[in-house]
PDB file of C-alpha atoms in Angstrom:
ATOM      1  CA  UNK A   1      12.794  23.416  12.912  1.00  0.00           C
ATOM      2  CA  UNK A   2      11.632  20.156  11.331  1.00  0.00           C
ATOM      3  CA  UNK A   3      13.937  18.801   8.653  1.00  0.00           C
ATOM      4  CA  UNK A   4      11.062  18.746   6.176  1.00  0.00           C
ATOM      5  CA  UNK A   5      10.500  22.478   6.803  1.00  0.00           C
ATOM      6  CA  UNK A   6      14.136  23.596   6.875  1.00  0.00           C
ATOM      7  CA  UNK A   7      15.206  25.523   3.749  1.00  0.00           C
ATOM      8  CA  UNK A   8      17.643  23.417   1.759  1.00  0.00           C
ATOM      9  CA  UNK A   9      21.229  24.640   1.695  1.00  0.00           C
ATOM     10  CA  UNK A  10      21.459  23.408  -1.895  1.00  0.00           C
ATOM     11  CA  UNK A  11      19.980  25.040  -4.963  1.00  0.00           C
ATOM     12  CA  UNK A  12      19.316  28.404  -3.359  1.00  0.00           C
ATOM     13  CA  UNK A  13      19.046  29.901  -6.865  1.00  0.00           C
ATOM     14  CA  UNK A  14      16.599  27.231  -8.073  1.00  0.00           C
ATOM     15  CA  UNK A  15      14.273  29.781  -9.645  1.00  0.00           C
ATOM     16  CA  UNK A  16      17.069  30.939 -11.934  1.00  0.00           C
ATOM     17  CA  UNK A  17      18.043  27.507 -13.295  1.00  0.00           C
ATOM     18  CA  UNK A  18      17.565  26.826 -17.011  1.00  0.00           C
ATOM     19  CA  UNK A  19      14.561  24.539 -17.462  1.00  0.00           C
ATOM     20  CA  UNK A  20      16.557  21.404 -18.286  1.00  0.00           C
ATOM     21  CA  UNK A  21      18.762  21.887 -15.230  1.00  0.00           C
ATOM     22  CA  UNK A  22      15.659  22.565 -13.103  1.00  0.00           C
ATOM     23  CA  UNK A  23      14.065  19.309 -14.247  1.00  0.00           C
ATOM     24  CA  UNK A  24      17.248  17.303 -13.686  1.00  0.00           C
ATOM     25  CA  UNK A  25      17.661  18.759 -10.203  1.00  0.00           C
ATOM     26  CA  UNK A  26      14.117  17.901  -9.166  1.00  0.00           C
ATOM     27  CA  UNK A  27      14.402  14.377 -10.577  1.00  0.00           C
ATOM     28  CA  UNK A  28      17.796  13.690  -9.025  1.00  0.00           C
ATOM     29  CA  UNK A  29      16.578  14.707  -5.576  1.00  0.00           C
ATOM     30  CA  UNK A  30      13.945  11.966  -5.736  1.00  0.00           C
ATOM     31  CA  UNK A  31      16.682   9.345  -5.437  1.00  0.00           C
ATOM     32  CA  UNK A  32      16.922  10.341  -1.780  1.00  0.00           C
ATOM     33  CA  UNK A  33      13.397   8.994  -1.295  1.00  0.00           C
ATOM     34  CA  UNK A  34      14.572   5.526  -2.306  1.00  0.00           C
ATOM     35  CA  UNK A  35      17.540   5.756   0.059  1.00  0.00           C
ATOM     36  CA  UNK A  36      15.262   6.754   2.933  1.00  0.00           C
ATOM     37  CA  UNK A  37      12.960   3.788   2.383  1.00  0.00           C
ATOM     38  CA  UNK A  38      15.907   1.426   2.037  1.00  0.00           C
ATOM     39  CA  UNK A  39      17.206   2.614   5.418  1.00  0.00           C
ATOM     40  CA  UNK A  40      13.771   1.912   6.920  1.00  0.00           C
ATOM     41  CA  UNK A  41      13.523  -1.598   5.419  1.00  0.00           C
ATOM     42  CA  UNK A  42      13.959  -3.422   8.769  1.00  0.00           C
ATOM     43  CA  UNK A  43      11.027  -1.476  10.224  1.00  0.00           C
ATOM     44  CA  UNK A  44       8.874  -2.239   7.195  1.00  0.00           C
ATOM     45  CA  UNK A  45       9.743  -5.923   7.538  1.00  0.00           C
ATOM     46  CA  UNK A  46       8.742  -5.806  11.206  1.00  0.00           C
ATOM     47  CA  UNK A  47       5.434  -4.198  10.233  1.00  0.00           C
ATOM     48  CA  UNK A  48       4.674  -6.925   7.676  1.00  0.00           C
ATOM     49  CA  UNK A  49       5.534  -9.648  10.186  1.00  0.00           C
ATOM     50  CA  UNK A  50       3.293  -8.119  12.844  1.00  0.00           C
ATOM     51  CA  UNK A  51       0.443  -7.435  10.406  1.00  0.00           C
ATOM     52  CA  UNK A  52       0.343 -10.906   8.825  1.00  0.00           C
ATOM     53  CA  UNK A  53      -1.378 -12.880  11.627  1.00  0.00           C
ATOM     54  CA  UNK A  54      -3.906 -10.086  12.064  1.00  0.00           C
ATOM     55  CA  UNK A  55      -4.826 -10.188   8.380  1.00  0.00           C
ATOM     56  CA  UNK A  56      -5.039 -13.987   8.506  1.00  0.00           C
ATOM     57  CA  UNK A  57      -7.464 -13.580  11.409  1.00  0.00           C
ATOM     58  CA  UNK A  58      -9.730 -11.322   9.345  1.00  0.00           C
ATOM     59  CA  UNK A  59      -8.358  -7.912  10.279  1.00  0.00           C
ATOM     60  CA  UNK A  60      -8.451  -4.754   8.197  1.00  0.00           C
ATOM     61  CA  UNK A  61      -5.925  -2.254   6.937  1.00  0.00           C
ATOM     62  CA  UNK A  62      -6.917   1.276   7.985  1.00  0.00           C
ATOM     63  CA  UNK A  63      -4.943   4.155   6.477  1.00  0.00           C
ATOM     64  CA  UNK A  64      -4.980   7.558   8.202  1.00  0.00           C
ATOM     65  CA  UNK A  65      -3.491  10.811   6.976  1.00  0.00           C
ATOM     66  CA  UNK A  66      -3.960  14.441   5.974  1.00  0.00           C
ATOM     67  CA  UNK A  67      -3.150  16.248   2.739  1.00  0.00           C
ATOM     68  CA  UNK A  68      -0.641  14.495   0.495  1.00  0.00           C
ATOM     69  CA  UNK A  69      -0.045  11.733   3.052  1.00  0.00           C
ATOM     70  CA  UNK A  70      -3.752  11.025   3.357  1.00  0.00           C
ATOM     71  CA  UNK A  71      -4.224  10.917  -0.397  1.00  0.00           C
ATOM     72  CA  UNK A  72      -1.331   8.471  -0.757  1.00  0.00           C
ATOM     73  CA  UNK A  73      -2.906   6.243   1.889  1.00  0.00           C
ATOM     74  CA  UNK A  74      -6.244   6.316   0.115  1.00  0.00           C
ATOM     75  CA  UNK A  75      -4.557   5.447  -3.181  1.00  0.00           C
ATOM     76  CA  UNK A  76      -2.834   2.410  -1.681  1.00  0.00           C
ATOM     77  CA  UNK A  77      -6.087   1.211  -0.108  1.00  0.00           C
ATOM     78  CA  UNK A  78      -8.054   1.511  -3.354  1.00  0.00           C
ATOM     79  CA  UNK A  79      -5.501  -0.344  -5.468  1.00  0.00           C
ATOM     80  CA  UNK A  80      -5.511  -3.471  -3.303  1.00  0.00           C
ATOM     81  CA  UNK A  81      -8.821  -4.728  -4.718  1.00  0.00           C
ATOM     82  CA  UNK A  82      -8.004  -4.889  -8.451  1.00  0.00           C
ATOM     83  CA  UNK A  83      -4.419  -5.986  -7.817  1.00  0.00           C
ATOM     84  CA  UNK A  84      -4.931  -8.633  -5.145  1.00  0.00           C
ATOM     85  CA  UNK A  85      -8.723  -9.091  -4.793  1.00  0.00           C
ATOM     86  CA  UNK A  86      -8.410  -7.640  -1.297  1.00  0.00           C
ATOM     87  CA  UNK A  87     -11.984  -6.843  -0.149  1.00  0.00           C
ATOM     88  CA  UNK A  88     -12.973  -3.180  -0.167  1.00  0.00           C
ATOM     89  CA  UNK A  89     -14.305  -3.462   3.372  1.00  0.00           C
ATOM     90  CA  UNK A  90     -10.904  -4.605   4.605  1.00  0.00           C
ATOM     91  CA  UNK A  91      -8.979  -1.583   3.282  1.00  0.00           C
ATOM     92  CA  UNK A  92     -10.298   1.677   4.706  1.00  0.00           C
ATOM     93  CA  UNK A  93      -8.852   5.161   4.338  1.00  0.00           C
ATOM     94  CA  UNK A  94      -9.465   8.069   6.700  1.00  0.00           C
ATOM     95  CA  UNK A  95      -8.569  11.480   5.300  1.00  0.00           C
ATOM     96  CA  UNK A  96      -8.595  14.657   7.384  1.00  0.00           C
ATOM     97  CA  UNK A  97     -11.502  16.708   6.089  1.00  0.00           C
ATOM     98  CA  UNK A  98     -13.361  13.677   4.740  1.00  0.00           C
ATOM     99  CA  UNK A  99     -13.413  12.139   1.281  1.00  0.00           C
ATOM    100  CA  UNK A 100     -13.863  15.539  -0.393  1.00  0.00           C
ATOM    101  CA  UNK A 101     -10.343  16.391   0.783  1.00  0.00           C
ATOM    102  CA  UNK A 102      -9.082  13.967  -1.861  1.00  0.00           C
ATOM    103  CA  UNK A 103      -9.868  16.612  -4.474  1.00  0.00           C
ATOM    104  CA  UNK A 104     -10.002  19.935  -2.607  1.00  0.00           C
ATOM    105  CA  UNK A 105      -7.797  20.926   0.331  1.00  0.00           C
ATOM    106  CA  UNK A 106      -9.843  21.278   3.522  1.00  0.00           C
ATOM    107  CA  UNK A 107      -7.945  23.867   5.501  1.00  0.00           C
ATOM    108  CA  UNK A 108      -7.524  23.250   9.213  1.00  0.00           C
ATOM    109  CA  UNK A 109      -8.849  19.670   9.144  1.00  0.00           C
ATOM    110  CA  UNK A 110      -5.437  18.236   9.899  1.00  0.00           C
ATOM    111  CA  UNK A 111      -5.280  20.229  13.151  1.00  0.00           C
ATOM    112  CA  UNK A 112      -8.299  18.474  14.686  1.00  0.00           C
ATOM    113  CA  UNK A 113      -7.001  15.892  17.163  1.00  0.00           C
ATOM    114  CA  UNK A 114     -10.490  14.967  18.390  1.00  0.00           C
ATOM    115  CA  UNK A 115     -11.832  14.408  14.869  1.00  0.00           C
ATOM    116  CA  UNK A 116      -8.986  12.032  14.107  1.00  0.00           C
ATOM    117  CA  UNK A 117      -9.897   9.986  17.160  1.00  0.00           C
ATOM    118  CA  UNK A 118     -13.616  10.122  16.350  1.00  0.00           C
ATOM    119  CA  UNK A 119     -13.113   9.029  12.739  1.00  0.00           C
ATOM    120  CA  UNK A 120     -10.978   6.084  13.833  1.00  0.00           C
ATOM    121  CA  UNK A 121     -13.428   5.027  16.563  1.00  0.00           C
ATOM    122  CA  UNK A 122     -16.255   5.154  13.987  1.00  0.00           C
ATOM    123  CA  UNK A 123     -14.580   2.270  12.117  1.00  0.00           C
ATOM    124  CA  UNK A 124     -15.054   0.080  15.220  1.00  0.00           C
ATOM    125  CA  UNK A 125     -11.388  -0.953  15.410  1.00  0.00           C
ATOM    126  CA  UNK A 126     -10.415  -4.342  16.795  1.00  0.00           C
ATOM    127  CA  UNK A 127      -7.188  -6.013  17.874  1.00  0.00           C
ATOM    128  CA  UNK A 128      -6.928  -7.666  14.452  1.00  0.00           C
ATOM    129  CA  UNK A 129      -6.840  -4.347  12.586  1.00  0.00           C
ATOM    130  CA  UNK A 130      -3.658  -2.672  11.382  1.00  0.00           C
ATOM    131  CA  UNK A 131      -3.745   1.116  11.376  1.00  0.00           C
ATOM    132  CA  UNK A 132      -1.225   2.855   9.114  1.00  0.00           C
ATOM    133  CA  UNK A 133      -0.648   6.435  10.239  1.00  0.00           C
ATOM    134  CA  UNK A 134       0.954   8.819   7.758  1.00  0.00           C
ATOM    135  CA  UNK A 135       2.380  12.260   8.453  1.00  0.00           C
ATOM    136  CA  UNK A 136       5.398  13.859   6.813  1.00  0.00           C
ATOM    137  CA  UNK A 137       5.887  16.135   9.814  1.00  0.00           C
ATOM    138  CA  UNK A 138       5.237  13.258  12.191  1.00  0.00           C
ATOM    139  CA  UNK A 139       3.121  15.505  14.385  1.00  0.00           C
ATOM    140  CA  UNK A 140      -0.175  16.069  12.533  1.00  0.00           C
ATOM    141  CA  UNK A 141      -2.888  16.329  15.245  1.00  0.00           C
ATOM    142  CA  UNK A 142      -5.565  14.502  13.216  1.00  0.00           C
ATOM    143  CA  UNK A 143      -3.204  11.552  12.742  1.00  0.00           C
ATOM    144  CA  UNK A 144      -2.114  11.553  16.386  1.00  0.00           C
ATOM    145  CA  UNK A 145      -5.741  11.499  17.519  1.00  0.00           C
ATOM    146  CA  UNK A 146      -6.399   8.458  15.347  1.00  0.00           C
ATOM    147  CA  UNK A 147      -3.180   6.797  16.528  1.00  0.00           C
ATOM    148  CA  UNK A 148      -4.096   7.103  20.199  1.00  0.00           C
ATOM    149  CA  UNK A 149      -7.619   5.839  19.592  1.00  0.00           C
ATOM    150  CA  UNK A 150      -6.252   2.869  17.638  1.00  0.00           C
ATOM    151  CA  UNK A 151      -3.826   1.966  20.407  1.00  0.00           C
ATOM    152  CA  UNK A 152      -6.612   2.207  22.990  1.00  0.00           C
ATOM    153  CA  UNK A 153      -8.624  -0.267  20.902  1.00  0.00           C
ATOM    154  CA  UNK A 154      -5.705  -2.706  20.774  1.00  0.00           C
ATOM    155  CA  UNK A 155      -5.096  -2.374  17.019  1.00  0.00           C
ATOM    156  CA  UNK A 156      -1.576  -2.633  15.637  1.00  0.00           C
ATOM    157  CA  UNK A 157      -0.307   0.866  14.831  1.00  0.00           C
ATOM    158  CA  UNK A 158       2.375   1.581  12.241  1.00  0.00           C
ATOM    159  CA  UNK A 159       3.490   5.206  12.091  1.00  0.00           C
ATOM    160  CA  UNK A 160       5.172   6.679   8.992  1.00  0.00           C
ATOM    161  CA  UNK A 161       6.974  10.029   9.318  1.00  0.00           C
ATOM    162  CA  UNK A 162       9.687  11.974   7.518  1.00  0.00           C
ATOM    163  CA  UNK A 163      11.253  13.582  10.566  1.00  0.00           C
ATOM    164  CA  UNK A 164      13.340  11.815  13.187  1.00  0.00           C
ATOM    165  CA  UNK A 165      12.070  11.537  16.760  1.00  0.00           C
ATOM    166  CA  UNK A 166       8.499  12.318  15.692  1.00  0.00           C
ATOM    167  CA  UNK A 167       5.424  11.622  17.836  1.00  0.00           C
ATOM    168  CA  UNK A 168       3.730   9.580  15.094  1.00  0.00           C
ATOM    169  CA  UNK A 169       6.665   7.179  14.761  1.00  0.00           C
ATOM    170  CA  UNK A 170       7.427   7.244  18.491  1.00  0.00           C
ATOM    171  CA  UNK A 171       3.910   6.563  19.763  1.00  0.00           C
ATOM    172  CA  UNK A 172       3.076   3.883  17.194  1.00  0.00           C
ATOM    173  CA  UNK A 173       3.841   0.269  18.049  1.00  0.00           C
ATOM    174  CA  UNK A 174       6.073   0.193  14.968  1.00  0.00           C
ATOM    175  CA  UNK A 175       7.587   3.461  13.809  1.00  0.00           C
ATOM    176  CA  UNK A 176       8.871   3.854  10.252  1.00  0.00           C
ATOM    177  CA  UNK A 177      10.989   6.971   9.862  1.00  0.00           C
ATOM    178  CA  UNK A 178      11.675   7.984   6.269  1.00  0.00           C
ATOM    179  CA  UNK A 179      14.420  10.539   6.777  1.00  0.00           C
ATOM    180  CA  UNK A 180      14.296  12.446   3.484  1.00  0.00           C
ATOM    181  CA  UNK A 181      15.661  15.702   4.911  1.00  0.00           C
ATOM    182  CA  UNK A 182      14.994  19.167   3.530  1.00  0.00           C
ATOM    183  CA  UNK A 183      13.017  19.555   0.320  1.00  0.00           C
ATOM    184  CA  UNK A 184      14.434  21.374  -2.713  1.00  0.00           C
ATOM    185  CA  UNK A 185      11.354  23.603  -2.578  1.00  0.00           C
ATOM    186  CA  UNK A 186      11.335  24.295   1.134  1.00  0.00           C
ATOM    187  CA  UNK A 187       8.499  22.613   2.993  1.00  0.00           C
ATOM    188  CA  UNK A 188       6.899  21.030  -0.075  1.00  0.00           C
ATOM    189  CA  UNK A 189       6.527  17.490   1.244  1.00  0.00           C
ATOM    190  CA  UNK A 190       4.648  16.466  -1.898  1.00  0.00           C
ATOM    191  CA  UNK A 191       8.168  16.068  -3.319  1.00  0.00           C
ATOM    192  CA  UNK A 192      10.582  13.434  -2.044  1.00  0.00           C
ATOM    193  CA  UNK A 193       8.851  13.033   1.335  1.00  0.00           C
ATOM    194  CA  UNK A 194       5.668  12.089  -0.513  1.00  0.00           C
ATOM    195  CA  UNK A 195       7.586   9.850  -2.891  1.00  0.00           C
ATOM    196  CA  UNK A 196       9.143   7.991   0.025  1.00  0.00           C
ATOM    197  CA  UNK A 197       5.720   7.424   1.582  1.00  0.00           C
ATOM    198  CA  UNK A 198       4.371   6.074  -1.715  1.00  0.00           C
ATOM    199  CA  UNK A 199       7.309   3.676  -2.012  1.00  0.00           C
ATOM    200  CA  UNK A 200       6.999   2.592   1.621  1.00  0.00           C
ATOM    201  CA  UNK A 201       3.258   1.931   1.345  1.00  0.00           C
ATOM    202  CA  UNK A 202       3.677   0.046  -1.943  1.00  0.00           C
ATOM    203  CA  UNK A 203       6.426  -2.021  -0.366  1.00  0.00           C
ATOM    204  CA  UNK A 204       4.512  -2.774   2.819  1.00  0.00           C
ATOM    205  CA  UNK A 205       1.198  -3.708   1.205  1.00  0.00           C
ATOM    206  CA  UNK A 206       2.769  -5.674  -1.661  1.00  0.00           C
ATOM    207  CA  UNK A 207       4.987  -7.668   0.705  1.00  0.00           C
ATOM    208  CA  UNK A 208       1.994  -8.348   2.935  1.00  0.00           C
ATOM    209  CA  UNK A 209      -0.035  -9.614  -0.027  1.00  0.00           C
ATOM    210  CA  UNK A 210       2.834 -11.894  -1.072  1.00  0.00           C
ATOM    211  CA  UNK A 211       2.827 -13.377   2.434  1.00  0.00           C
ATOM    212  CA  UNK A 212      -0.953 -13.820   2.149  1.00  0.00           C
ATOM    213  CA  UNK A 213      -0.417 -16.052  -0.918  1.00  0.00           C
ATOM    214  CA  UNK A 214      -1.709 -13.485  -3.390  1.00  0.00           C
ATOM    215  CA  UNK A 215       1.357 -14.066  -5.579  1.00  0.00           C
ATOM    216  CA  UNK A 216       2.711 -17.265  -7.156  1.00  0.00           C
ATOM    217  CA  UNK A 217       6.398 -16.942  -8.009  1.00  0.00           C
ATOM    218  CA  UNK A 218       6.288 -13.325  -9.058  1.00  0.00           C
ATOM    219  CA  UNK A 219       2.937 -13.613 -10.825  1.00  0.00           C
ATOM    220  CA  UNK A 220      -0.084 -11.550  -9.756  1.00  0.00           C
ATOM    221  CA  UNK A 221      -2.436 -14.531  -9.574  1.00  0.00           C
ATOM    222  CA  UNK A 222      -5.167 -13.087  -7.352  1.00  0.00           C
ATOM    223  CA  UNK A 223      -6.080 -10.065  -9.448  1.00  0.00           C
ATOM    224  CA  UNK A 224      -9.704  -9.062  -9.976  1.00  0.00           C
ATOM    225  CA  UNK A 225     -10.269  -8.770 -13.757  1.00  0.00           C
ATOM    226  CA  UNK A 226     -12.646  -5.805 -13.712  1.00  0.00           C
ATOM    227  CA  UNK A 227     -11.944  -4.578 -17.257  1.00  0.00           C
ATOM    228  CA  UNK A 228     -10.843  -5.849 -20.658  1.00  0.00           C
ATOM    229  CA  UNK A 229      -7.158  -5.173 -19.973  1.00  0.00           C
ATOM    230  CA  UNK A 230      -7.236  -7.209 -16.776  1.00  0.00           C
ATOM    231  CA  UNK A 231      -9.120 -10.053 -18.461  1.00  0.00           C
ATOM    232  CA  UNK A 232      -6.333 -10.304 -21.019  1.00  0.00           C
ATOM    233  CA  UNK A 233      -3.783 -10.142 -18.209  1.00  0.00           C
ATOM    234  CA  UNK A 234      -5.534 -13.032 -16.457  1.00  0.00           C
ATOM    235  CA  UNK A 235      -5.335 -15.094 -19.642  1.00  0.00           C
ATOM    236  CA  UNK A 236      -1.642 -14.309 -20.128  1.00  0.00           C
ATOM    237  CA  UNK A 237      -0.794 -15.108 -16.505  1.00  0.00           C
ATOM    238  CA  UNK A 238      -2.589 -18.451 -16.725  1.00  0.00           C
ATOM    239  CA  UNK A 239      -0.812 -19.320 -19.964  1.00  0.00           C
ATOM    240  CA  UNK A 240       2.580 -18.367 -18.534  1.00  0.00           C
ATOM    241  CA  UNK A 241       2.108 -20.329 -15.315  1.00  0.00           C
ATOM    242  CA  UNK A 242       0.764 -23.495 -16.926  1.00  0.00           C
ATOM    243  CA  UNK A 243       2.115 -23.595 -20.474  1.00  0.00           C
ATOM    244  CA  UNK A 244      -1.470 -23.891 -21.739  1.00  0.00           C
ATOM    245  CA  UNK A 245      -2.466 -22.249 -24.997  1.00  0.00           C
ATOM    246  CA  UNK A 246      -4.798 -19.261 -25.059  1.00  0.00           C
ATOM    247  CA  UNK A 247      -7.883 -21.319 -25.832  1.00  0.00           C
ATOM    248  CA  UNK A 248      -7.360 -23.712 -22.908  1.00  0.00           C
ATOM    249  CA  UNK A 249      -6.442 -20.909 -20.509  1.00  0.00           C
ATOM    250  CA  UNK A 250      -9.513 -18.863 -21.409  1.00  0.00           C
ATOM    251  CA  UNK A 251     -11.801 -21.898 -21.168  1.00  0.00           C
ATOM    252  CA  UNK A 252     -10.563 -22.724 -17.669  1.00  0.00           C
ATOM    253  CA  UNK A 253     -10.870 -19.104 -16.555  1.00  0.00           C
ATOM    254  CA  UNK A 254     -14.423 -18.849 -17.863  1.00  0.00           C
ATOM    255  CA  UNK A 255     -15.361 -21.841 -15.721  1.00  0.00           C
ATOM    256  CA  UNK A 256     -14.047 -20.244 -12.517  1.00  0.00           C
ATOM    257  CA  UNK A 257     -15.119 -16.618 -12.954  1.00  0.00           C
ATOM    258  CA  UNK A 258     -11.614 -15.714 -14.128  1.00  0.00           C
ATOM    259  CA  UNK A 259      -9.961 -16.663 -10.846  1.00  0.00           C
ATOM    260  CA  UNK A 260      -6.392 -17.152 -12.039  1.00  0.00           C
ATOM    261  CA  UNK A 261      -5.322 -19.252  -9.053  1.00  0.00           C
ATOM    262  CA  UNK A 262      -8.065 -21.786  -9.656  1.00  0.00           C
ATOM    263  CA  UNK A 263      -7.372 -21.989 -13.379  1.00  0.00           C
ATOM    264  CA  UNK A 264      -3.651 -22.556 -12.777  1.00  0.00           C
ATOM    265  CA  UNK A 265      -4.250 -25.403 -10.338  1.00  0.00           C
ATOM    266  CA  UNK A 266      -6.956 -27.000 -12.491  1.00  0.00           C
ATOM    267  CA  UNK A 267      -4.844 -26.913 -15.646  1.00  0.00           C
ATOM    268  CA  UNK A 268      -1.561 -27.888 -13.979  1.00  0.00           C
ATOM    269  CA  UNK A 269      -3.016 -30.828 -12.068  1.00  0.00           C
ATOM    270  CA  UNK A 270      -5.498 -31.742 -14.813  1.00  0.00           C
ATOM    271  CA  UNK A 271      -8.345 -31.664 -12.337  1.00  0.00           C
ATOM    272  CA  UNK A 272     -11.802 -30.119 -12.154  1.00  0.00           C
ATOM    273  CA  UNK A 273     -12.491 -26.538 -11.153  1.00  0.00           C
ATOM    274  CA  UNK A 274     -14.208 -27.711  -7.958  1.00  0.00           C
ATOM    275  CA  UNK A 275     -11.247 -29.908  -7.035  1.00  0.00           C
ATOM    276  CA  UNK A 276      -8.844 -27.049  -7.752  1.00  0.00           C
ATOM    277  CA  UNK A 277     -10.826 -24.792  -5.446  1.00  0.00           C
ATOM    278  CA  UNK A 278     -10.751 -27.438  -2.713  1.00  0.00           C
ATOM    279  CA  UNK A 279      -6.992 -27.847  -3.065  1.00  0.00           C
ATOM    280  CA  UNK A 280      -6.472 -24.092  -2.785  1.00  0.00           C
ATOM    281  CA  UNK A 281      -8.729 -23.857   0.238  1.00  0.00           C
ATOM    282  CA  UNK A 282      -6.789 -26.626   1.972  1.00  0.00           C
ATOM    283  CA  UNK A 283      -3.550 -24.824   1.088  1.00  0.00           C
ATOM    284  CA  UNK A 284      -4.851 -21.500   2.499  1.00  0.00           C
ATOM    285  CA  UNK A 285      -4.757 -19.957  -0.946  1.00  0.00           C
ATOM    286  CA  UNK A 286      -1.194 -20.945  -1.790  1.00  0.00           C
ATOM    287  CA  UNK A 287      -0.901 -22.027  -5.416  1.00  0.00           C
ATOM    288  CA  UNK A 288       2.507 -23.556  -4.723  1.00  0.00           C
ATOM    289  CA  UNK A 289       1.203 -25.731  -1.896  1.00  0.00           C
ATOM    290  CA  UNK A 290      -1.920 -26.690  -3.821  1.00  0.00           C
ATOM    291  CA  UNK A 291       0.205 -27.885  -6.739  1.00  0.00           C
ATOM    292  CA  UNK A 292       2.376 -29.921  -4.389  1.00  0.00           C
ATOM    293  CA  UNK A 293      -0.607 -31.656  -2.773  1.00  0.00           C
TER     294      UNK A 293
END
């Protein structure tokens, strides 16, 4: 039996716990998700290293999953645009059962190996794409179908699973096993198995964006200010990075469509917006290198 499906030997009387003890037990078990991701850190680092040149060459991130895993992949893909200005068309998410499965479970969709392959092929994968394949069991047919189609197309495949020796991790070019063991509520992989996948995806995509010069120091300088909160964040980030007052920071941002990187370089080097853009382009988007030029 898969570890994620094996009834836990602990907390066999969970349904009889007082509510406070029940809450504490569920929370405490989540710490095992962090430990599982920490153990997989070398594999995540290998995935970032392999993905970087493909992204620099114009490749896409394509997330594939079913159920909770698929929804977590879709969430990571969606958040890349406002956080890092990563283009929508370069972060795709394939969910067994289609987009409606984000809100309503589509029973049986995850068992369709051929549909997984067909959905992946429909994205016209290339060798520069990175396909992230998510399955707590590590054997979801829909995900395996997509994995095999991605490999046939020459794309980089990164398989995430919560069981050791799984097909998804074993058949992918880079396998990331998040060994979270049995769940407190037997088989409910929306618990710590899901948490570990969320952490792993956050870690992978954030590290990749750092390597793509989307971060200066630890500042989120390539955000897309799509609402009032993010506009204020852009102003604060510019002020913090340059020492400029709010008026000067806002004025520079208004001249460059609130592109924080450009405003930082323009203010720090006391140059024009056009010159700041040119410096950043020559530095491949690196604020640090543009400031040193």
